[in-house]
mmCIF file of C-alpha atoms in Angstrom:
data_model
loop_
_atom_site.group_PDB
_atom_site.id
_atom_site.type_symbol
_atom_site.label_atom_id
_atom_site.label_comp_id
_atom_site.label_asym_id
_atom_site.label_seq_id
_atom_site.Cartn_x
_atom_site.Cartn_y
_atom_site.Cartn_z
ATOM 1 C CA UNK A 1 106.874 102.009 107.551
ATOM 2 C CA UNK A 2 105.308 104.728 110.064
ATOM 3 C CA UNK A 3 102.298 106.946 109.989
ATOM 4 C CA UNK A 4 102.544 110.347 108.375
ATOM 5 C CA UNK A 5 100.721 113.316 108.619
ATOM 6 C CA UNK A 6 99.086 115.940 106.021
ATOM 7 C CA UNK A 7 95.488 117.470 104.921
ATOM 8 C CA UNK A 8 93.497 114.776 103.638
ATOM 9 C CA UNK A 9 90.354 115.411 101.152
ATOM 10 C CA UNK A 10 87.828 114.216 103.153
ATOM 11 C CA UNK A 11 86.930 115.299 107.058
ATOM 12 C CA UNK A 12 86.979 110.862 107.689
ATOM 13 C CA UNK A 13 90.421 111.438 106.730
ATOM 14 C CA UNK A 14 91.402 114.426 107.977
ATOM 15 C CA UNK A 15 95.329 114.693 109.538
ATOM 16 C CA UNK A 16 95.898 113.299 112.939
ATOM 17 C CA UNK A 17 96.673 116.926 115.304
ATOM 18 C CA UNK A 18 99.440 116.537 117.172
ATOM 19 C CA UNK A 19 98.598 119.589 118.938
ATOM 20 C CA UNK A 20 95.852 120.258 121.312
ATOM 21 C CA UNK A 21 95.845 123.522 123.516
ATOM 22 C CA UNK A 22 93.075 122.799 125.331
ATOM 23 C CA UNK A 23 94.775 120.190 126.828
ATOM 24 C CA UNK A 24 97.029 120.414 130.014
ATOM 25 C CA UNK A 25 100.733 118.979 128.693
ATOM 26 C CA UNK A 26 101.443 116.210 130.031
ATOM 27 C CA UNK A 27 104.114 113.222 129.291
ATOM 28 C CA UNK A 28 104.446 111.229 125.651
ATOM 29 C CA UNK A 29 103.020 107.939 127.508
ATOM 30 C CA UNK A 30 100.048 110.389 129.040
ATOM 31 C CA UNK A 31 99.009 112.442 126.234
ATOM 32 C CA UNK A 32 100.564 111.592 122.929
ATOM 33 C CA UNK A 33 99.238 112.883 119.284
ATOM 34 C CA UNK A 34 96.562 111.896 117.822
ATOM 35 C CA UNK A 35 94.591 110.747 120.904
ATOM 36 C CA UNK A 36 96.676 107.407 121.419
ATOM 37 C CA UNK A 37 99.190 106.564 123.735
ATOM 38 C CA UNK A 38 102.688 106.545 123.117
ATOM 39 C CA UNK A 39 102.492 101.588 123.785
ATOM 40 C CA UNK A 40 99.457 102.081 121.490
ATOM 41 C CA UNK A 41 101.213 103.546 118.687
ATOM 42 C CA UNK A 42 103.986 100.674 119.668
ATOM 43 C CA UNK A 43 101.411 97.772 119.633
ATOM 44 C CA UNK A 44 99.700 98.944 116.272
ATOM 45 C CA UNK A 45 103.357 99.242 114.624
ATOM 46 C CA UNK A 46 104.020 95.351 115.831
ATOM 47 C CA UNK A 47 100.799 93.785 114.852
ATOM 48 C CA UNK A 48 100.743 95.623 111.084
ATOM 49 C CA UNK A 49 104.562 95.002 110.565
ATOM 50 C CA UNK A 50 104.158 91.104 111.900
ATOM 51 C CA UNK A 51 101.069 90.411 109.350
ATOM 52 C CA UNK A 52 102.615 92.285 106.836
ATOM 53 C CA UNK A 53 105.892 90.016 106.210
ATOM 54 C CA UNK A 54 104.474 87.172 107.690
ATOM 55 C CA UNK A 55 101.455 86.524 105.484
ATOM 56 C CA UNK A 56 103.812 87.895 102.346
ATOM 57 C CA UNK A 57 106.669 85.340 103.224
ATOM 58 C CA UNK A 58 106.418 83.332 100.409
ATOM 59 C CA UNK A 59 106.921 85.820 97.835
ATOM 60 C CA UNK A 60 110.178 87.092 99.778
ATOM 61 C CA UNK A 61 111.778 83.691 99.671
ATOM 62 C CA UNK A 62 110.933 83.950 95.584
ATOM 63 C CA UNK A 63 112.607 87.287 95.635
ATOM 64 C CA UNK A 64 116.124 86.248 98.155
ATOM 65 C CA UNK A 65 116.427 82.889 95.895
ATOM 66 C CA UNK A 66 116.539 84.840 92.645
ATOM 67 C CA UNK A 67 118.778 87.526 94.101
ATOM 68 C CA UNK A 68 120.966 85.504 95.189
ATOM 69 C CA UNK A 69 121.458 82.877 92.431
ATOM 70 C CA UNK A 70 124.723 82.273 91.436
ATOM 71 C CA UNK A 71 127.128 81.837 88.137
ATOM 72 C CA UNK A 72 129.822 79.295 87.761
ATOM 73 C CA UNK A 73 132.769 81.123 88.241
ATOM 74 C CA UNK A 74 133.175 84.501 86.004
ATOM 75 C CA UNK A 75 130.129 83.470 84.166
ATOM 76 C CA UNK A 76 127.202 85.188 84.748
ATOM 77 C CA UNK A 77 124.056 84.447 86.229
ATOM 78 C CA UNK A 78 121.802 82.270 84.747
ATOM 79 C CA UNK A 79 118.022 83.997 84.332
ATOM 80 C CA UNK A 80 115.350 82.438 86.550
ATOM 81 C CA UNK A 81 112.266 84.073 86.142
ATOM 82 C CA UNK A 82 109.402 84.183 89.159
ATOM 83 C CA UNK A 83 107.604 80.524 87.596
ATOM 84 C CA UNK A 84 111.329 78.594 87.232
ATOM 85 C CA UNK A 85 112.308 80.127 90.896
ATOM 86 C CA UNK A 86 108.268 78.749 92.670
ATOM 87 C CA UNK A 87 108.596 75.603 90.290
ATOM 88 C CA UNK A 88 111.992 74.621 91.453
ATOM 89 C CA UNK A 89 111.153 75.375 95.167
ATOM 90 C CA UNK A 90 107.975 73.168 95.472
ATOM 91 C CA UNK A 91 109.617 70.039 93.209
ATOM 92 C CA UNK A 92 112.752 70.346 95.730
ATOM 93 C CA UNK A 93 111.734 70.913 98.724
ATOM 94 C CA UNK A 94 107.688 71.347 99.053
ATOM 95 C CA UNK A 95 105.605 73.800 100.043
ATOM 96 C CA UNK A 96 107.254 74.186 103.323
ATOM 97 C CA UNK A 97 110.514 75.327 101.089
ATOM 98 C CA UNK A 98 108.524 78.626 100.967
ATOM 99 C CA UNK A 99 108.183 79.269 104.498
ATOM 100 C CA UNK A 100 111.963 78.413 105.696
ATOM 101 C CA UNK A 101 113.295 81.136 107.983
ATOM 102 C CA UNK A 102 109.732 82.698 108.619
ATOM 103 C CA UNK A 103 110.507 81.976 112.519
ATOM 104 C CA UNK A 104 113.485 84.887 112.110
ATOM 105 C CA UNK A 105 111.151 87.170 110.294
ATOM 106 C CA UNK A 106 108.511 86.716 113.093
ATOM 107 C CA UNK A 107 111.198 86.926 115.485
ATOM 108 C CA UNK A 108 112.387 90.457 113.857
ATOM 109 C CA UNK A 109 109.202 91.893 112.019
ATOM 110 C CA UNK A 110 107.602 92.516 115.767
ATOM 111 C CA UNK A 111 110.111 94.644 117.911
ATOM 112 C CA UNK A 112 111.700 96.338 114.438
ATOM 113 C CA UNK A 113 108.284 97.908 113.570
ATOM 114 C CA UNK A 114 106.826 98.593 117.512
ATOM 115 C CA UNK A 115 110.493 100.692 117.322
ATOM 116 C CA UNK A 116 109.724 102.194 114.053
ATOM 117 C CA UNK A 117 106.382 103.303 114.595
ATOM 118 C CA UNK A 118 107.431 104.983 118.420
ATOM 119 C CA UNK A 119 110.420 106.625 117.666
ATOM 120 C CA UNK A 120 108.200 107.889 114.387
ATOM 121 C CA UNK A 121 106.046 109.139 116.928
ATOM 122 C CA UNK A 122 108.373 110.395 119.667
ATOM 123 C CA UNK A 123 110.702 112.345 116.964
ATOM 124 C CA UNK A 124 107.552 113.656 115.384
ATOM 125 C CA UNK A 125 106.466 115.113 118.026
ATOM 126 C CA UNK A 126 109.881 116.752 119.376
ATOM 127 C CA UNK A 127 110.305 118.152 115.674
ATOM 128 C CA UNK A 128 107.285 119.222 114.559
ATOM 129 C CA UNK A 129 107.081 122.143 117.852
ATOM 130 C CA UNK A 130 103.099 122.271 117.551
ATOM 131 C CA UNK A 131 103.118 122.270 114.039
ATOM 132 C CA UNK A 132 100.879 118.852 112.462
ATOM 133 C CA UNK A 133 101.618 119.601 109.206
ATOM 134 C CA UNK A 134 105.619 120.085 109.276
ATOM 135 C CA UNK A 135 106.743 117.893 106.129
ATOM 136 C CA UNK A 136 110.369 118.187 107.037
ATOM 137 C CA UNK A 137 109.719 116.958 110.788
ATOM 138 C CA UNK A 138 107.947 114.333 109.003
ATOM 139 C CA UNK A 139 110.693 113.503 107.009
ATOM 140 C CA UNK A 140 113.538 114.271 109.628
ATOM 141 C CA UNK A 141 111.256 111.726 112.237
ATOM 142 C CA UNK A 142 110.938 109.074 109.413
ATOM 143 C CA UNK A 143 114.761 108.626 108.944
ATOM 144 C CA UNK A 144 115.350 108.249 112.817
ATOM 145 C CA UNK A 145 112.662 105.835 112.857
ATOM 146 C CA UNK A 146 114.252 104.259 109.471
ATOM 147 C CA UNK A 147 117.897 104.142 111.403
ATOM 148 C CA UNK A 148 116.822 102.601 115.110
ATOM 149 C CA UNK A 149 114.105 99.646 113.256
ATOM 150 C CA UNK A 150 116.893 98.735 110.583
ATOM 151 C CA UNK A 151 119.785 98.280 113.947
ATOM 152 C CA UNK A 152 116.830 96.057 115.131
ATOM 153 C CA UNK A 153 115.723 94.193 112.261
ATOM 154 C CA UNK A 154 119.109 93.493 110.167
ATOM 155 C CA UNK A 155 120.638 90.758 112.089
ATOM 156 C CA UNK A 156 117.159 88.987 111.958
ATOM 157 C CA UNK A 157 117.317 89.751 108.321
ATOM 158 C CA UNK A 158 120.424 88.164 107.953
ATOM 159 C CA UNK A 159 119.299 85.155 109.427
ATOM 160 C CA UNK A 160 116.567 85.046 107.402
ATOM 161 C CA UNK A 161 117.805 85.011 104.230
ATOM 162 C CA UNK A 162 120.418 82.422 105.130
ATOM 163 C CA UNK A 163 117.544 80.408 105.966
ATOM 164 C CA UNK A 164 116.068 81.083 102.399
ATOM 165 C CA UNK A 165 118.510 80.481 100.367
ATOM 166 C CA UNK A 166 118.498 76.960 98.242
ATOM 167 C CA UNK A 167 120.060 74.284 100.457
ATOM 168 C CA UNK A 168 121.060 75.883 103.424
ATOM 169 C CA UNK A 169 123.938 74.953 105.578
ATOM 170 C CA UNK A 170 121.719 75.553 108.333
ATOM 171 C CA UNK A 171 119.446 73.759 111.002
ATOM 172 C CA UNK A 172 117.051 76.588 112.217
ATOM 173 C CA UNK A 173 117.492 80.686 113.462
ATOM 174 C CA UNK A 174 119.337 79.212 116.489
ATOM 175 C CA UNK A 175 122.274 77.678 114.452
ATOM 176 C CA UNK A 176 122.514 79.983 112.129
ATOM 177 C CA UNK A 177 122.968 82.872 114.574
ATOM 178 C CA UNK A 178 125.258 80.549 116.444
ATOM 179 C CA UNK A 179 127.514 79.683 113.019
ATOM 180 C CA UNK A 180 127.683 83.154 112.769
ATOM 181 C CA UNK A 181 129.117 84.341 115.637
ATOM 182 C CA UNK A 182 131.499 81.638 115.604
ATOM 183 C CA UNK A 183 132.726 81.803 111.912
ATOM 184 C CA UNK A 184 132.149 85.155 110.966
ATOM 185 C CA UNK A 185 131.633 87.263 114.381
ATOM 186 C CA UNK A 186 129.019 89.724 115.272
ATOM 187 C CA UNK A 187 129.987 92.248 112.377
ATOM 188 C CA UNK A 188 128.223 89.783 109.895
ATOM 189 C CA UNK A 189 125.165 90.491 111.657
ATOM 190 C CA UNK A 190 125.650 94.373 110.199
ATOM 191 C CA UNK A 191 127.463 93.947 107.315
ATOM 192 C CA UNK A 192 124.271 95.430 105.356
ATOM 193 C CA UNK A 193 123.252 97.876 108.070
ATOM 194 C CA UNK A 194 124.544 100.843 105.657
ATOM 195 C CA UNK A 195 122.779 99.848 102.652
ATOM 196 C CA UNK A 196 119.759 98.641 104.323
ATOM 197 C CA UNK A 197 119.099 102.368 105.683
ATOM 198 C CA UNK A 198 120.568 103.830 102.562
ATOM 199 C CA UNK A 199 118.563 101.490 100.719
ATOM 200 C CA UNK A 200 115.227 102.589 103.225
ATOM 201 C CA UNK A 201 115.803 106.105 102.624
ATOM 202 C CA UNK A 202 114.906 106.758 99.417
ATOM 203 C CA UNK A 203 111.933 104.091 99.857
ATOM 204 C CA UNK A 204 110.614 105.711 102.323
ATOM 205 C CA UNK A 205 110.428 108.817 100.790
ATOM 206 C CA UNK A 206 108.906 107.342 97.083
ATOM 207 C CA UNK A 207 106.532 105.081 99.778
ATOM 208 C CA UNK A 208 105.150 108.223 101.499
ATOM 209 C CA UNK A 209 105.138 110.773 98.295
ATOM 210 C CA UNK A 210 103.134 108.320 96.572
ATOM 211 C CA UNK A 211 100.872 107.223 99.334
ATOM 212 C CA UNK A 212 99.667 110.236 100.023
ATOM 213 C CA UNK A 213 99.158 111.185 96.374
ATOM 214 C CA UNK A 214 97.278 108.357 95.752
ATOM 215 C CA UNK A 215 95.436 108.644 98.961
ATOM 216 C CA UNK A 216 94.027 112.207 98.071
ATOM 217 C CA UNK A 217 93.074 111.028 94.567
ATOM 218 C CA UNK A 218 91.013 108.338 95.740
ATOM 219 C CA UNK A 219 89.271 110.639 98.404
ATOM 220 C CA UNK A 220 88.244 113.547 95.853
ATOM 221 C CA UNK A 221 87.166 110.273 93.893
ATOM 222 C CA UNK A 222 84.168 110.441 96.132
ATOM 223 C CA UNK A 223 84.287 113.039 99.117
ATOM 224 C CA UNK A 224 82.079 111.374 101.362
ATOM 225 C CA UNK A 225 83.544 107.994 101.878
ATOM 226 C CA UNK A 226 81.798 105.742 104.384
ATOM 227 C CA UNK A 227 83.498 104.045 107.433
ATOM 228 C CA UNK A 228 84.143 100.787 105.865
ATOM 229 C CA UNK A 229 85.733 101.785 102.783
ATOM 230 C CA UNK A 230 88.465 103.600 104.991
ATOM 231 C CA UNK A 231 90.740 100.885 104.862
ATOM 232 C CA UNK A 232 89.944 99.964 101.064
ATOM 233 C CA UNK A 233 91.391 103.472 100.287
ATOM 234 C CA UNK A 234 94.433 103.145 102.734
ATOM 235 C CA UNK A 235 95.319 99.574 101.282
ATOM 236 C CA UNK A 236 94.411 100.878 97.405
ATOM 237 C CA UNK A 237 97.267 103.697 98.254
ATOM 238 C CA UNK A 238 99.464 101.666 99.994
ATOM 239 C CA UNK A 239 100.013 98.836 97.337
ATOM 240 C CA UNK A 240 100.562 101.499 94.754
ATOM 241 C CA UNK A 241 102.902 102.895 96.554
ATOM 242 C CA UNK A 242 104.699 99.952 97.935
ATOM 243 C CA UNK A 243 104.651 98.372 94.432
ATOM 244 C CA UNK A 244 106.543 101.998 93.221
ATOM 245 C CA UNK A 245 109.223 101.725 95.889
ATOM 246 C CA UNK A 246 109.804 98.652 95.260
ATOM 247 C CA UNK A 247 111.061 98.868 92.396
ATOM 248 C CA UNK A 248 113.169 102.020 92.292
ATOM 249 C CA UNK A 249 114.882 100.662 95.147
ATOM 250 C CA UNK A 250 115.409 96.924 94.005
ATOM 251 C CA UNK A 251 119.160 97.748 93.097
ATOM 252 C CA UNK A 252 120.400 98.046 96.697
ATOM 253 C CA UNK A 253 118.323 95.638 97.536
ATOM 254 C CA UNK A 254 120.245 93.366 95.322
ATOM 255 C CA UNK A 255 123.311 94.566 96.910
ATOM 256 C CA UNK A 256 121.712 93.697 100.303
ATOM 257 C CA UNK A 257 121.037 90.338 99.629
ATOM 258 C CA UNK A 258 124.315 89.882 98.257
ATOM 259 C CA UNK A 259 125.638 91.247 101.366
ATOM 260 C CA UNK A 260 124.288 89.635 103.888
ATOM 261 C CA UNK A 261 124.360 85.928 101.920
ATOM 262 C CA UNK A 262 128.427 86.279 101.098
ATOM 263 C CA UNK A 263 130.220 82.985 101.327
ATOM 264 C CA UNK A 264 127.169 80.976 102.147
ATOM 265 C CA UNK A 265 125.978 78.421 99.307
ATOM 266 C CA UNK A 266 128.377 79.433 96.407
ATOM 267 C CA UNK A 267 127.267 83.451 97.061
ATOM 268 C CA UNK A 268 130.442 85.232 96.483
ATOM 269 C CA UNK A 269 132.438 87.067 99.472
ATOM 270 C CA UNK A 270 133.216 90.497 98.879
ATOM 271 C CA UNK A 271 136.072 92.232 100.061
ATOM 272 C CA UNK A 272 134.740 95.011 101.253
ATOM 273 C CA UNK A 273 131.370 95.885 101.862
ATOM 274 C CA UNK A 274 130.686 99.647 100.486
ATOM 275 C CA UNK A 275 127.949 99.708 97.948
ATOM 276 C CA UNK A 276 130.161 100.647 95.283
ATOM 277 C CA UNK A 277 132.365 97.715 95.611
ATOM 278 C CA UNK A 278 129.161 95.524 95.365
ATOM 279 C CA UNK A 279 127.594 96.956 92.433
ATOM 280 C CA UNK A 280 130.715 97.175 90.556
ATOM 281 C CA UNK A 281 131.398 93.228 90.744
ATOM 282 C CA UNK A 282 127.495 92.434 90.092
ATOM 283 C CA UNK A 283 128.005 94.340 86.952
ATOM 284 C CA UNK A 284 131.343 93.019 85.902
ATOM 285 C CA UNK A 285 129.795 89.471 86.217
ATOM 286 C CA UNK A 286 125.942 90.139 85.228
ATOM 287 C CA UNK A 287 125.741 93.214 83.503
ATOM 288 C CA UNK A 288 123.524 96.238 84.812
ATOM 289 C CA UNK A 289 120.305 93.283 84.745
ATOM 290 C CA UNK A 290 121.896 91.893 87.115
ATOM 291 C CA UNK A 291 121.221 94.869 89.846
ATOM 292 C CA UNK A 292 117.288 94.220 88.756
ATOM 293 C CA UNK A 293 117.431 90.272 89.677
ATOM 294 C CA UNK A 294 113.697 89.962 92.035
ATOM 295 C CA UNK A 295 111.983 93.138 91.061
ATOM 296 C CA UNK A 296 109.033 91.394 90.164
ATOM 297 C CA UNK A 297 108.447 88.810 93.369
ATOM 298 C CA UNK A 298 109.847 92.256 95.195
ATOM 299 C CA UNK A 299 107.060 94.105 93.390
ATOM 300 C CA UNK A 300 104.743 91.532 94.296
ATOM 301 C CA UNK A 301 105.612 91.373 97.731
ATOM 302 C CA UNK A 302 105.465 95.052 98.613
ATOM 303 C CA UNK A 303 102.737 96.205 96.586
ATOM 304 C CA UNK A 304 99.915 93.542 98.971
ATOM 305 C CA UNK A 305 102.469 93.886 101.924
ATOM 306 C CA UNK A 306 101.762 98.283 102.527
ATOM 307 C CA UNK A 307 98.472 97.435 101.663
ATOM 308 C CA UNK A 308 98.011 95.285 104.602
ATOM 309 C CA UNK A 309 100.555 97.206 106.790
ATOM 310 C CA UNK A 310 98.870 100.264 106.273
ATOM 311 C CA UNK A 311 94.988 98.848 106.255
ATOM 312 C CA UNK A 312 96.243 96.949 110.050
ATOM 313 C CA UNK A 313 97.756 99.916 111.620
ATOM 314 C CA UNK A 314 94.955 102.235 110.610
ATOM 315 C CA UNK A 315 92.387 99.332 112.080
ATOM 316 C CA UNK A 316 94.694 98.585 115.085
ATOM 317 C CA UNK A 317 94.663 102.428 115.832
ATOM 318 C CA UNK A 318 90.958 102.630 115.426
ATOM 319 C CA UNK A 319 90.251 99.967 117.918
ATOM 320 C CA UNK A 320 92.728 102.300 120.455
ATOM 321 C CA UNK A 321 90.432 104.858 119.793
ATOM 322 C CA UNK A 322 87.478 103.698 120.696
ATOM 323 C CA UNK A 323 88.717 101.726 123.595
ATOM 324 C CA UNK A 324 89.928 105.735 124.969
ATOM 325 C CA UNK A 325 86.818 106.979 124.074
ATOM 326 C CA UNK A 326 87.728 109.118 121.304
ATOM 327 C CA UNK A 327 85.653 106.978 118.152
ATOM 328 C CA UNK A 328 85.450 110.005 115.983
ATOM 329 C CA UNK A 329 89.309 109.981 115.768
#
């Protein structure tokens, strides 16, 4: 997810300006927006994307196990509800059962969001022509950002949920990637690349909406909100909005999952991968519930996960500011 800009409430919260006339223009590295520069913005991206899905791991492995469960045959899916799905993970396998595949996620989460957050930054910039409060450079900077993190992150996302699912054929990231390659070839590694950003699209855009919404509700709340309840506010607006995406975007991520677990552990293969084709077979063989399977631990894991995403990045930029020199930033 990336940092966006418009008129806050509250002076403590007031937009970041991306453009300063008083000072002499110099390079993106030099002298980007918002007083940071451009490996700041890079490092703050990493560190709140690597807490975010690391501490929330568990609840993702709840969510790929139950969207990618699978009938016998033609029948359809049996329903495994988010206590079933934890119960039969810690009597199987323990509680390290949860955690399985977390070293692709760390491996991923780091350099997908340090790209996310600079390109955010970089297109933003080039877009928005002077102009801090240009919505559509905002949204026309979010989807390049949403396109070069997902060509980063999908292959480790693939390996991931592999990793997750219930008794994998693999050993660990390295012989999964290397299975991969050999069995399927690199295009496995991408086979959800097109739904993942279709799938990111409209997330980010019900993500950022409702952020901000909520954002300037819980400013006029109280107008004069001290220092430490900054982040309170930004994770209070995040979770509600993560928790909202979440959910109007769990179909294709049901059709991701599917995706990028075909053939592995009784997962069907599909023939082709368009998102129609996908859809249209979960439905013949689970009915429209069946493009719902994981809303709730997906819910669950989104809602907590922008909180802390949003609460880091906003504290990790902080701490750049004040180590420039600019603390009332």
């Amino acid at each position: 997810m990336a940092a966006t800009t418009t008129t806050d409430a509250s002076p403590k919260f007031r937009a970041p300006t991306d453009f300063h006339p008083e000072i002499p223009k110099l390079s993106v590295s030099e002298n980007p927006h918002d007083g940071l520069r451009f490996w700041q913005f890079m490092v703050a991206g990493s560190i709140a994307g690597s807490i975010e899905h690391m501490a929330m791991f568990p609840v993702d492995t709840l969510k790929t196990r139950m969207q990618a469960l699978v009938g016998s045959g033609s029948y359809p899916v049996p329903n495994v509800n988010v206590r079933q799905a934890c119960k039969s993970i810690m009597k199987n396998e323990g509680a390290a059962g949860f955690y399985r595949g977390i070293g692709a996620m760390g491996l991923g989460a780091g350099p997908a969001h340090a790209v996310y957050f600079s390109v955010y930054e970089l297109c933003k910039q080039f877009f928005s022509r002077g102009d801090p409060n240009n919505s559509v450079a905002h949204a026309a900077s979010g989807v390049c950002a949403t396109v070069a993190s997902d060509a980063v992150f999908t292959p480790m996302d693939v390996v991931k949920q592999r990793l997750q699912l219930k008794s994998s054929p693999y050993k660990g990231v390295v012989d999964c990637v290397r299975r991969i390659l050999v069995e399927e070839g690199m295009g496995a590694f991408y086979a959800s690349y097109k739904t993942t950003v279709i799938m990111n699209a409209p997330f980010t855009a019900v993500h950022f909406a409702t952020y901000e919404a909520a954002k300037r509700g819980l400013m006029e709340v109280s107008l004069d909100i001290a220092d430490d309840e900054r982040l309170v506010v930004h994770a209070t607006a995040g979770a509600g909005a993560g928790a909202l995406a979440a959910i109007v975007t769990t179909p294709l991520d049901v059709v991701k999952t599917q995706l990028q677990c075909q053939g592995v552990c009784g997962c069907d293969r599909f023939s082709s991968s368009s998102i129609g084709n996908v859809v249209k077979i979960i439905v013949k063989k689970d009915g429209y519930h069946g493009l719902m399977r994981g809303w709730i631990p997906r819910m669950l894991f989104h809602a907590p996960a922008a909180a802390i995403c949003w609460s880091t990045y906003e504290a990790s930029k902080d701490f750049f500011h004040r180590l420039n020199g600019n603390p009332d930033n």
